Coordinates of C-alpha atoms and ligand atoms in Angstrom, one line a residue:
M1 CA 33.3 -16.3 196.2
R2 CA 30.2 -14.4 194.9
I3 CA 29.2 -12.8 198.8
L4 CA 26.4 -11.3 198.9
L5 CA 25.7 -9.7 202.8
L6 CA 22.4 -8.9 204.0
V7 CA 21.9 -6.1 205.8
S8 CA 19.7 -4.5 208.5
A9 CA 22.0 -1.5 208.5
F10 CA 26.1 -1.4 206.4
N11 CA 26.7 -1.1 210.0
G12 CA 30.1 -0.5 212.0
L13 CA 30.6 -4.9 212.0
S14 CA 28.8 -5.3 208.4
Q15 CA 31.8 -2.4 206.8
R16 CA 34.8 -3.9 208.9
V17 CA 32.9 -7.2 207.3
W18 CA 32.5 -5.9 204.4
T19 CA 36.9 -4.6 203.7
S20 CA 38.5 -7.4 205.3
L21 CA 36.4 -9.8 201.9
C22 CA 37.0 -7.4 199.4
A23 CA 40.4 -7.0 200.4
S24 CA 40.4 -11.2 200.9
G25 CA 39.5 -11.2 196.9
H26 CA 35.6 -12.2 197.3
D27 CA 33.4 -10.6 195.3
V28 CA 31.1 -8.9 197.9
G29 CA 27.7 -7.0 197.6
I30 CA 25.6 -5.5 200.0
A31 CA 21.6 -6.4 200.1
L32 CA 20.1 -3.9 202.8
A33 CA 17.2 -6.3 204.5
D34 CA 14.3 -3.3 204.9
M35 CA 13.3 -3.1 201.1
G36 CA 11.4 -5.5 201.8
E37 CA 10.9 -9.9 201.3
D38 CA 10.0 -10.1 197.2
A39 CA 12.9 -7.1 196.9
I40 CA 15.3 -9.5 199.2
V41 CA 14.1 -12.7 197.2
E42 CA 14.7 -10.8 193.2
T43 CA 18.2 -9.2 194.4
V44 CA 19.2 -12.1 196.2
E45 CA 18.3 -14.7 192.9
D46 CA 20.6 -11.2 190.4
V47 CA 23.1 -12.2 192.7
S48 CA 23.3 -16.0 192.9
P49 CA 25.8 -15.3 195.4
D50 CA 27.9 -19.2 196.5
L51 CA 27.5 -17.7 200.4
I52 CA 24.7 -15.1 202.2
V53 CA 26.1 -14.0 205.4
C54 CA 24.4 -11.8 207.3
P55 CA 27.0 -10.1 210.2
F56 CA 23.9 -7.0 211.8
L57 CA 19.9 -8.4 210.7
K58 CA 17.1 -7.6 212.7
H59 CA 15.1 -8.8 209.6
R60 CA 13.6 -11.9 209.0
V61 CA 15.7 -13.9 206.0
P62 CA 12.7 -15.4 203.7
E63 CA 12.5 -18.6 203.5
K64 CA 12.9 -18.5 199.9
V65 CA 16.4 -17.1 200.3
W66 CA 17.1 -19.3 203.0
T67 CA 16.4 -22.8 201.5
G68 CA 17.8 -21.6 198.3
W69 CA 21.1 -20.1 199.5
P70 CA 23.6 -21.1 202.6
T71 CA 22.2 -18.1 204.7
I72 CA 24.3 -17.5 208.0
I73 CA 23.9 -15.6 210.8
V74 CA 26.1 -14.1 213.4
H75 CA 24.8 -14.0 216.2
P76 CA 26.0 -12.1 218.8
G77 CA 26.2 -14.9 221.9
P78 CA 27.7 -18.3 222.5
V79 CA 26.4 -21.8 221.4
G80 CA 22.9 -22.4 222.9
D81 CA 21.9 -18.7 223.4
R82 CA 19.9 -17.4 220.7
G83 CA 16.3 -14.2 221.2
P84 CA 17.0 -10.5 219.6
S85 CA 18.7 -8.8 223.4
S86 CA 21.6 -10.6 223.4
L87 CA 24.3 -8.9 224.5
D88 CA 22.3 -6.8 226.7
H89 CA 21.2 -9.2 228.9
A90 CA 24.7 -10.3 229.3
I91 CA 26.1 -7.1 229.9
T92 CA 23.1 -7.5 232.8
E93 CA 23.9 -9.9 234.2
G94 CA 27.6 -9.8 234.0
E95 CA 28.3 -12.5 232.8
A96 CA 32.1 -12.9 232.7
L97 CA 31.7 -15.4 228.8
W98 CA 30.7 -14.4 226.1
G99 CA 30.5 -15.0 222.1
V100 CA 29.5 -14.7 218.9
T101 CA 27.9 -17.4 216.3
A102 CA 28.2 -17.9 213.0
L103 CA 24.6 -20.4 212.3
Q104 CA 23.1 -21.2 209.5
A105 CA 19.7 -19.5 208.8
V106 CA 16.6 -21.9 209.4
E107 CA 12.3 -21.7 210.3
E108 CA 12.8 -20.6 213.7
M109 CA 15.6 -17.7 214.8
D110 CA 18.7 -18.3 216.0
A111 CA 18.2 -22.7 215.5
G112 CA 20.4 -23.5 212.7
P113 CA 23.5 -25.8 212.8
I114 CA 27.1 -24.1 213.3
W115 CA 29.2 -23.3 211.1
A116 CA 31.6 -21.3 213.2
T117 CA 31.8 -19.7 217.4
R118 CA 34.4 -17.4 219.5
T119 CA 34.4 -16.9 223.4
F120 CA 35.4 -13.5 224.6
P121 CA 36.4 -11.8 227.9
L122 CA 32.9 -9.5 228.6
P123 CA 34.2 -6.7 230.0
R124 CA 32.2 -5.3 233.3
G125 CA 30.1 -2.6 232.7
V126 CA 31.9 -1.8 229.4
A127 CA 28.7 0.5 227.1
K128 CA 27.1 -2.2 225.2
S129 CA 28.0 -0.4 221.2
A130 CA 31.5 -0.2 222.7
V131 CA 31.4 -4.7 223.4
Y132 CA 29.6 -4.9 220.0
N133 CA 32.1 -2.9 218.2
G134 CA 35.1 -4.2 220.2
P135 CA 35.7 -7.9 221.0
V136 CA 31.9 -9.0 219.2
A137 CA 33.0 -7.5 215.8
D138 CA 37.1 -8.8 216.4
A139 CA 35.4 -12.1 217.4
A140 CA 32.6 -11.9 214.6
L141 CA 35.3 -11.0 211.8
E142 CA 37.1 -14.4 213.3
C143 CA 33.6 -16.2 212.3
V144 CA 33.0 -14.9 208.6
A145 CA 36.9 -15.6 207.9
E146 CA 35.7 -19.6 209.4
V147 CA 32.7 -20.0 207.5
V148 CA 34.2 -18.2 204.0
A149 CA 37.3 -21.5 204.6
K150 CA 34.3 -24.3 205.4
A151 CA 31.6 -23.3 202.7
A152 CA 34.3 -23.6 199.8
D153 CA 35.2 -26.7 201.4
P154 CA 32.2 -29.1 199.5
T155 CA 32.6 -31.7 202.9
F156 CA 31.6 -29.4 205.2
R157 CA 28.8 -29.5 207.5
P158 CA 27.8 -27.4 210.1
L159 CA 27.2 -29.2 213.7
P160 CA 23.4 -28.8 214.9
Q161 CA 23.0 -27.5 217.9
E162 CA 22.7 -30.1 220.4
D163 CA 26.1 -31.0 219.5
A164 CA 28.0 -28.4 219.7
P165 CA 29.7 -28.2 223.6
R166 CA 28.3 -24.8 225.4
P167 CA 31.0 -23.3 226.7
V168 CA 28.6 -21.1 228.3
P169 CA 26.7 -23.7 230.0
H170 CA 23.2 -21.9 230.8
A171 CA 23.0 -20.1 227.5
R172 CA 19.4 -19.8 226.3
T173 CA 16.8 -18.7 224.7
R174 CA 15.9 -15.6 226.3
P175 CA 13.0 -12.7 225.3
L176 CA 13.8 -9.1 224.7
L177 CA 14.8 -7.6 227.4
K178 CA 11.9 -4.9 228.1
R179 CA 12.0 -1.3 229.4
D180 CA 10.8 -2.3 233.0
E181 CA 13.4 -4.6 233.7
R182 CA 15.8 -2.3 233.0
M183 CA 14.9 0.4 235.1
F184 CA 17.0 0.9 238.5
D185 CA 17.3 2.9 241.4
W186 CA 19.3 6.1 242.5
S187 CA 19.3 4.0 245.9
W188 CA 21.4 1.5 244.1
D189 CA 25.6 1.2 244.3
A190 CA 26.6 3.6 241.8
G191 CA 28.9 0.3 239.6
S192 CA 25.2 -1.5 239.2
I193 CA 23.2 1.0 237.9
A194 CA 26.2 1.7 235.4
V195 CA 25.8 -1.8 234.5
R196 CA 22.4 -1.0 233.6
V197 CA 22.8 2.0 232.3
A198 CA 26.3 0.1 229.8
A199 CA 23.3 -3.0 228.6
A200 CA 21.0 -0.2 227.1
D201 CA 23.9 2.2 225.0
S202 CA 23.7 3.2 222.9
A203 CA 20.8 2.1 222.3
P204 CA 17.6 2.1 224.2
G205 CA 18.5 4.0 226.8
V206 CA 17.7 3.0 230.2
R207 CA 14.2 5.7 231.6
T208 CA 15.4 7.9 235.0
E209 CA 13.8 11.4 236.2
L210 CA 16.3 14.4 237.0
R211 CA 15.4 17.2 238.3
G212 CA 11.3 16.0 238.3
M213 CA 12.9 15.3 234.1
V214 CA 12.2 12.2 233.1
V215 CA 15.5 11.1 230.5
H216 CA 16.3 8.3 229.4
A217 CA 20.2 8.3 230.8
Y218 CA 23.7 6.8 228.7
D219 CA 27.9 7.1 228.7
A220 CA 27.8 6.5 233.0
H221 CA 30.8 6.3 234.5
V222 CA 31.4 6.3 238.8
G223 CA 32.3 8.6 240.2
E224 CA 34.3 9.0 243.2
L225 CA 33.2 9.3 247.0
L226 CA 31.2 12.3 247.7
E227 CA 32.7 14.5 250.4
R228 CA 28.7 16.2 250.9
P229 CA 26.5 13.0 250.7
A230 CA 23.1 14.1 248.9
R231 CA 19.9 12.1 248.6
P232 CA 20.1 9.7 245.5
G233 CA 19.0 11.1 242.8
T234 CA 20.8 14.6 243.2
V235 CA 21.9 15.8 240.2
V236 CA 25.4 17.3 242.5
G237 CA 28.1 18.3 240.2
R238 CA 29.3 18.5 236.4
Y239 CA 32.6 18.8 234.1
E240 CA 32.3 19.7 231.5
E241 CA 29.2 18.9 229.9
A242 CA 28.4 15.7 231.8
V243 CA 26.7 15.5 235.4
A244 CA 27.4 14.3 238.0
V245 CA 24.1 12.7 240.5
A246 CA 23.8 10.5 244.2
T247 CA 23.9 7.3 244.0
G248 CA 22.8 5.0 247.5
D249 CA 26.3 4.0 248.2
G250 CA 27.9 7.8 248.7
R251 CA 29.4 7.7 244.8
A252 CA 28.4 9.3 242.0
L253 CA 27.0 8.2 239.0
W254 CA 28.8 10.0 235.9
L255 CA 26.1 10.6 233.4
G256 CA 28.0 12.2 229.8
R257 CA 24.5 11.7 227.7
L258 CA 21.1 12.4 228.0
K259 CA 17.6 11.8 225.4
H260 CA 13.9 13.9 226.8
P261 CA 11.9 11.6 225.0
R262 CA 9.7 13.4 222.8
A263 CA 6.5 11.4 224.1
E264 CA 8.1 13.0 227.3
G265 CA 7.7 16.4 225.9
G266 CA 11.4 16.8 225.0
D267 CA 13.2 16.8 221.6
G268 CA 14.4 13.4 221.5
V269 CA 17.9 14.6 220.9
K270 CA 20.5 11.9 221.8
Q271 CA 22.5 15.3 223.8
S272 CA 25.0 16.2 226.4
A273 CA 24.0 16.0 229.7
L274 CA 24.2 19.2 230.6
R275 CA 22.5 20.3 227.5
V276 CA 20.0 18.6 228.2
L277 CA 19.0 19.8 231.7
G278 CA 19.7 23.0 231.2
D279 CA 21.4 25.5 233.4
L280 CA 22.8 24.3 236.2
D281 CA 23.1 25.3 239.9
V282 CA 26.0 22.6 240.8
P283 CA 29.7 23.1 241.5
E284 CA 32.0 21.6 239.0
L285 CA 33.8 18.0 240.4
D286 CA 36.9 16.3 239.3
A287 CA 35.5 13.4 236.3
P288 CA 36.6 10.0 236.7
E289 CA 39.7 9.5 234.2
S290 CA 37.0 7.2 231.4
L291 CA 35.0 10.6 231.5
R292 CA 37.1 13.1 230.1
E293 CA 37.5 14.9 227.0
V294 CA 40.7 16.1 226.5
R295 CA 44.5 14.3 228.9
Y296 CA 48.3 15.7 227.8
R297 CA 51.0 13.0 229.4
R298 CA 54.4 13.6 228.4
I299 CA 56.8 10.8 228.2
G300 CA 60.9 12.5 227.3
P301 CA 60.8 13.3 224.3
V302 CA 56.3 12.7 223.6
G303 CA 53.9 14.6 224.2
V304 CA 50.3 11.9 224.7
L305 CA 47.0 14.3 223.4
T306 CA 44.2 11.8 223.5
V307 CA 40.3 12.7 222.3
R308 CA 37.6 12.0 224.2
A309 CA 34.3 12.3 221.9
H310 CA 31.6 10.7 222.8
N311 CA 30.5 9.2 219.2
G312 CA 32.7 10.4 217.5
A313 CA 30.9 13.9 218.1
M314 CA 32.7 16.3 218.5
G315 CA 30.6 19.8 219.1
T316 CA 31.8 23.0 218.5
A317 CA 32.5 23.6 223.0
H318 CA 34.3 20.1 222.9
C319 CA 36.4 21.9 219.6
R320 CA 37.2 25.0 221.5
R321 CA 38.2 22.9 224.6
V322 CA 40.0 20.4 222.5
L323 CA 41.7 23.5 220.6
R324 CA 42.5 25.3 223.9
A325 CA 44.9 21.5 225.0
L326 CA 46.3 21.4 221.5
D327 CA 47.6 24.4 221.7
H328 CA 48.8 23.9 225.2
A329 CA 50.5 20.8 224.7
L330 CA 52.1 22.3 220.5
E331 CA 54.0 24.9 222.8
Q332 CA 54.9 22.3 225.2
D333 CA 59.0 21.4 224.2
T334 CA 58.7 17.7 222.8
S335 CA 59.3 17.0 219.4
V336 CA 56.9 15.3 218.6
L337 CA 52.4 15.2 219.8
V338 CA 50.7 12.8 219.7
F339 CA 47.0 13.1 219.0
K340 CA 45.1 9.9 219.2
G341 CA 40.8 9.2 220.2
T342 CA 39.9 5.7 222.4
D343 CA 39.4 2.9 222.3
E344 CA 36.5 2.7 221.7
F345 CA 36.1 6.4 219.3
F346 CA 38.8 8.9 217.5
S347 CA 36.4 11.3 215.6
N348 CA 32.8 11.1 213.0
G349 CA 33.4 14.8 212.4
I350 CA 30.8 17.8 213.7
D351 CA 28.4 17.2 216.6
L352 CA 24.6 16.5 214.6
N353 CA 23.3 16.3 217.0
R354 CA 23.7 19.0 218.8
V355 CA 22.6 20.9 215.4
E356 CA 19.6 18.8 215.0
A357 CA 18.4 20.1 218.9
A358 CA 19.8 24.1 218.5
E359 CA 17.8 27.0 218.0
D360 CA 19.1 27.5 215.2
P361 CA 20.4 24.5 213.5
A362 CA 22.2 26.6 210.9
Q363 CA 24.5 28.8 213.2
E364 CA 25.5 26.0 214.6
A365 CA 26.6 24.0 212.2
W366 CA 28.4 27.2 211.1
D367 CA 30.2 27.5 214.6
N368 CA 30.7 23.9 214.5
I369 CA 32.4 23.6 211.5
N370 CA 34.8 26.6 212.5
A371 CA 35.9 25.4 215.8
I372 CA 36.9 22.0 214.0
N373 CA 38.4 23.7 212.0
D374 CA 40.3 25.7 213.4
V375 CA 41.2 22.3 215.0
C376 CA 42.2 20.7 211.8
S377 CA 44.2 24.1 210.8
A378 CA 46.9 24.1 214.0
L379 CA 47.8 20.4 213.1
V380 CA 48.4 21.3 210.9
S381 CA 50.3 24.9 209.8
D382 CA 52.5 23.8 213.5
T383 CA 55.3 23.6 213.3
G384 CA 57.6 23.3 216.2
Q385 CA 56.1 20.2 216.4
L386 CA 55.6 16.6 214.4
T387 CA 52.6 16.3 215.2
I388 CA 51.0 12.2 215.2
A389 CA 47.6 11.8 214.6
A390 CA 46.8 7.2 216.3
Y391 CA 43.3 5.9 214.5
T392 CA 42.4 3.8 218.0
A393 CA 38.6 3.8 216.1
S394 CA 36.8 4.3 213.2
A395 CA 36.3 7.7 211.9
G396 CA 33.6 9.0 209.6
A397 CA 33.7 12.2 207.2
G398 CA 34.9 15.0 209.2
G399 CA 36.6 12.8 212.0
A400 CA 38.7 10.7 209.2
M401 CA 39.4 13.6 207.6
L402 CA 40.8 15.5 211.0
G403 CA 43.0 12.9 211.1
L404 CA 45.0 13.6 207.4
A405 CA 45.2 17.2 209.5
A406 CA 48.7 15.4 211.3
D407 CA 52.1 15.1 209.9
V408 CA 52.0 10.9 210.3
A409 CA 48.4 9.0 211.0
L410 CA 48.3 5.4 211.8
A411 CA 45.7 3.4 212.7
R412 CA 44.5 0.4 215.0
E413 CA 43.9 -2.4 212.7
G414 CA 40.1 -3.2 212.3
V415 CA 39.4 0.5 211.8
V416 CA 37.6 1.3 210.1
L417 CA 37.3 4.7 207.7
N418 CA 34.7 6.9 205.9
P419 CA 37.0 9.1 204.7
F420 CA 34.5 11.4 202.1
Y421 CA 30.5 13.2 202.9
D422 CA 27.6 12.2 202.7
I423 CA 25.7 14.6 204.9
G424 CA 24.0 17.4 202.5
L425 CA 28.0 18.6 202.8
F426 CA 30.4 20.0 200.7
G427 CA 33.4 18.9 204.3
S428 CA 36.0 21.3 205.0
E429 CA 37.9 20.3 208.6
L430 CA 41.2 21.1 205.2
H431 CA 40.8 17.8 203.1
T432 CA 41.2 19.7 199.9
Y433 CA 44.7 20.3 201.3
T434 CA 45.6 17.2 203.1
L435 CA 43.8 14.5 201.0
P436 CA 45.5 15.3 198.1
R437 CA 48.7 15.9 200.3
R438 CA 48.6 12.7 201.5
V439 CA 47.0 10.0 198.2
G440 CA 47.4 12.4 195.2
V441 CA 44.5 14.9 193.2
T442 CA 43.0 11.9 191.7
L443 CA 42.3 9.0 194.3
A444 CA 41.5 11.7 196.9
G445 CA 38.1 13.4 193.9
Q446 CA 37.5 8.8 193.8
L447 CA 37.9 8.1 197.8
L448 CA 35.0 11.7 197.9
D449 CA 33.2 10.4 195.1
D450 CA 33.4 6.6 196.0
K451 CA 32.0 7.1 198.9
Q452 CA 33.2 3.3 200.7
P453 CA 34.4 2.3 203.7
V454 CA 37.9 2.2 203.5
D455 CA 39.6 -0.7 206.5
A456 CA 43.5 -0.2 207.8
A457 CA 45.6 -2.6 205.6
T458 CA 43.9 -0.9 203.2
A459 CA 44.8 3.0 203.6
L460 CA 48.1 2.1 203.8
R461 CA 48.4 0.9 201.4
L462 CA 46.9 3.4 199.7
G463 CA 48.6 6.3 201.8
L464 CA 45.5 7.3 203.9
V465 CA 47.6 6.8 206.4
D466 CA 51.6 5.6 207.4
G467 CA 51.0 2.7 209.6
V468 CA 48.9 0.2 211.2
G469 CA 49.3 -1.3 214.4
P470 CA 48.0 -3.8 216.3
R471 CA 44.5 -4.4 217.4
D472 CA 44.1 -5.3 220.9
P473 CA 44.1 -1.7 222.1
A474 CA 46.9 -2.0 225.4
A475 CA 49.6 -3.8 222.3
F476 CA 48.4 -0.7 220.0
D477 CA 50.1 2.3 223.1
E478 CA 52.6 0.0 223.2
W479 CA 53.2 0.1 219.5
L480 CA 52.4 4.3 219.0
M481 CA 55.2 5.0 221.7
D482 CA 57.0 3.1 220.1
Q483 CA 56.7 4.5 216.6
A484 CA 56.5 8.3 218.4
A485 CA 60.2 7.9 219.7
L486 CA 61.6 6.5 216.3
Y487 CA 60.0 10.0 214.7
A488 CA 61.5 11.7 218.4
S489 CA 64.8 10.0 216.6
P490 CA 66.8 12.9 214.8
E491 CA 67.0 11.0 211.7
H492 CA 63.4 10.6 211.2
W493 CA 61.8 13.2 212.7
R494 CA 64.6 15.3 210.3
Q495 CA 63.7 13.7 207.1
T496 CA 59.6 13.5 208.3
Y497 CA 60.0 17.4 209.7
D498 CA 61.7 18.0 206.1
A499 CA 58.6 17.2 203.7
K500 CA 56.1 18.7 205.8
L501 CA 57.8 21.9 205.2
R502 CA 58.2 21.7 202.0
F503 CA 54.6 20.7 201.2
L504 CA 53.3 23.7 203.8
Q505 CA 56.3 26.6 201.8
G506 CA 55.6 24.4 198.4
S507 CA 51.3 24.7 198.2
R508 CA 49.0 27.9 198.8
P509 CA 48.6 28.1 203.2
P510 CA 46.0 26.4 203.9
A511 CA 44.1 29.1 205.2
Y512 CA 43.3 29.0 201.8
Y513 CA 41.7 26.2 201.3
A514 CA 39.9 26.5 204.1
A515 CA 38.6 30.0 202.8
R516 CA 37.6 28.0 199.6
E517 CA 35.6 24.5 201.9
L518 CA 34.3 27.3 204.4
A519 CA 32.2 29.2 200.9
E520 CA 31.2 26.1 199.6
M521 CA 29.6 25.3 203.1
A522 CA 27.7 28.5 203.6
Q523 CA 26.2 27.3 200.7
D524 CA 24.8 23.5 202.5
I525 CA 24.6 25.4 205.9
F526 CA 22.5 27.9 205.5
D527 CA 21.3 28.3 201.6
D528 CA 20.5 24.4 202.5
R529 CA 22.2 23.4 199.1
S530 CA 22.5 19.7 199.1
G531 CA 20.4 18.7 201.5
F532 CA 22.1 19.1 204.5
A533 CA 18.9 19.4 206.9
A534 CA 16.3 16.4 205.9
A535 CA 19.3 14.1 205.6
R536 CA 20.8 15.3 209.3
E537 CA 17.2 14.8 210.5
S538 CA 17.1 11.3 209.5
F539 CA 20.7 10.3 210.9
V540 CA 19.5 12.1 213.8
R541 CA 16.2 10.4 214.3
K542 CA 17.4 7.0 212.3
T543 CA 14.4 7.8 210.1
P544 CA 15.0 6.7 206.2
R545 CA 16.5 9.2 204.3
K546 CA 14.0 11.5 201.4
A547 CA 15.0 10.2 198.3
A548 CA 15.2 13.5 196.7
H549 CA 18.6 13.7 198.6
A550 CA 19.6 9.8 199.1
A551 CA 22.7 10.0 196.2
Ligands
COA601 N1 27.7 13.7 214.9 C1 26.5 13.2 216.6 N2 26.2 11.9 216.2 C2 27.2 11.0 215.9 C3 28.2 11.1 214.1 C4 28.3 12.9 214.2 N3 28.8 13.3 213.6 N4 28.5 10.6 214.0 C5 27.6 9.0 214.7 N5 27.2 9.3 215.4 C6 26.9 8.5 216.0 C7 25.5 8.0 215.9 O1 24.4 8.9 215.7 C8 25.6 6.8 216.3 O2 24.4 7.5 218.2 P1 23.7 5.7 218.5 O3 24.7 5.1 218.5 O4 23.6 7.2 220.7 O5 22.5 5.9 218.1 C9 26.2 6.3 216.8 O6 27.6 7.6 216.6 C10 27.3 5.2 216.1 O7 27.0 5.2 214.8 P2 27.0 4.5 214.0 O8 26.7 5.6 212.5 O9 25.6 4.1 214.3 O10 27.9 4.3 213.6 P3 28.5 3.1 212.2 O11 30.0 2.4 212.6 O12 27.1 2.3 211.8 O13 28.9 4.2 211.5 C11 29.2 6.4 210.3 C12 30.1 5.3 211.0 C13 30.4 7.3 210.3 C14 29.9 5.9 208.5 C15 28.4 6.8 210.7 O14 28.4 7.2 211.8 C16 28.4 8.9 209.8 O15 27.6 8.4 208.9 N6 28.1 8.9 211.0 C17 28.3 10.8 210.0 C18 29.2 12.4 210.0 C19 29.0 13.3 209.2 O16 28.8 13.1 208.6 N7 29.7 14.2 209.9 C20 29.4 15.7 209.6 C21 30.1 16.2 208.9 S1 31.9 16.4 209.4

């Protein structure tokens, strides 16, 4: 079937839909809705698709399009829910059950007849972006598969909304959630504040005041009862680059990320809380596990290092902490080390926000690329253990390459890898060593040049990864540990280890590749050879990318 995806951005969900439809053998095109109504109509007329699917659309569909072609909108709400802030309202109000509905586009927004719908339990206090990329995306994929099957059935008629059962009976039309309705007061209990932050995370963030500075708050985690009570709203501690704030119930509310808006005299870049608040004379406190950047545990012959990089962004200091933990893990007498991300993030390479906000962005980018390379080198060069990278979540650019540095790469179903650089950088992370090692020189070149997302199943077929485990996070963890135990078994271990040694001995040392990559990167970073500064600025500030560097 010829399918056109009409999207406001080729975001994570759109990438998943695109890769899964392509994998099912459909001819799938993408049109970005910000090109304007006339251009959309022209594109649709040119492509003449059998079906238009809009997995992520903030723009209106031109009337000429929805009257001429079956156009299906994926709405992140159950039947009966309408409006632009569905998930924000659902999280704020603590809905237990939520859904996704595929509706036919009609004149009135979200009012068309239903093609498919799914529901899922809505976890409490989880960031909107995690809900969106997790249960919403999973449900959306199922809906899209159903829509495509129904589109091929000439007898199918979509169900008018008034005739459809409503699994969430109070679902209704709700307006945009306004800034004032998102606010909280530090005298509230930590759990309620965390919910408010979650409902606006990653955008637009909740406005609050810390140490007299107006900030937007993100990445909230409920902490323990504070030993020393403090006035609600006081910053009472730190851990790594996060800060703890006293709340009304005596608990700490941890915040990992803040933004000091430009309108308030700040730089408008979302960064670690500590960077935004500046030097703080507060004690180091124990942070909740959910916030920690690195966790290590061992189970018999298997060590597991879990790395949490918010948004997948691995800044210089973060990489150094990861390297310390990795060195420690590699020194242990385990035979297999699993290097994994969290359900939400694996890695998206260097921290572009941190670079953008730095006084000397080029120096910061250089330090960052060297720091992430050190992590990759440690994985590539270690000869004491077998290393397994687990893509627990999607990964892009240097973050996708980072996983390839391990001896074995495994992925959770549904993750999407973007194994290329599209930000005005040649790229490093030893990818010129690890990518051809996995897929050969020709395919490596194609992946870097084509710049197309790759789903887990395709990654397996191409040899980018060695195995794909279940989508459900708990089931994946179990599967991962079984795989690790298998690789730790003498026969498997020896075979994989020997292959790794043969490759290491048969090629130039990884440092050779790193040096060559860094020579390219020096020109990109310090001479801005390929438009890194402009591409980074538009990525961080979410402004259109300037045409000169759009290639
Ligand atoms: N540094 C800082 N922030 C990053 C980041 C990075 N390297 N990669 C992603 N993010 C942030 C985004 O800004 C966004 O933040 P926000 O939600 O707080 O605004 C969030 O992570 C999600 O990213 P988004 O781009 O919306 O996700 P996606 O699923 O649509 O796309 C990628 C995934 C990987 C294609 C895309 O994030 C990307 O291109 N990242 C940059 C990769 C890169 O060039 N890294 C540097 C070279 S190593």
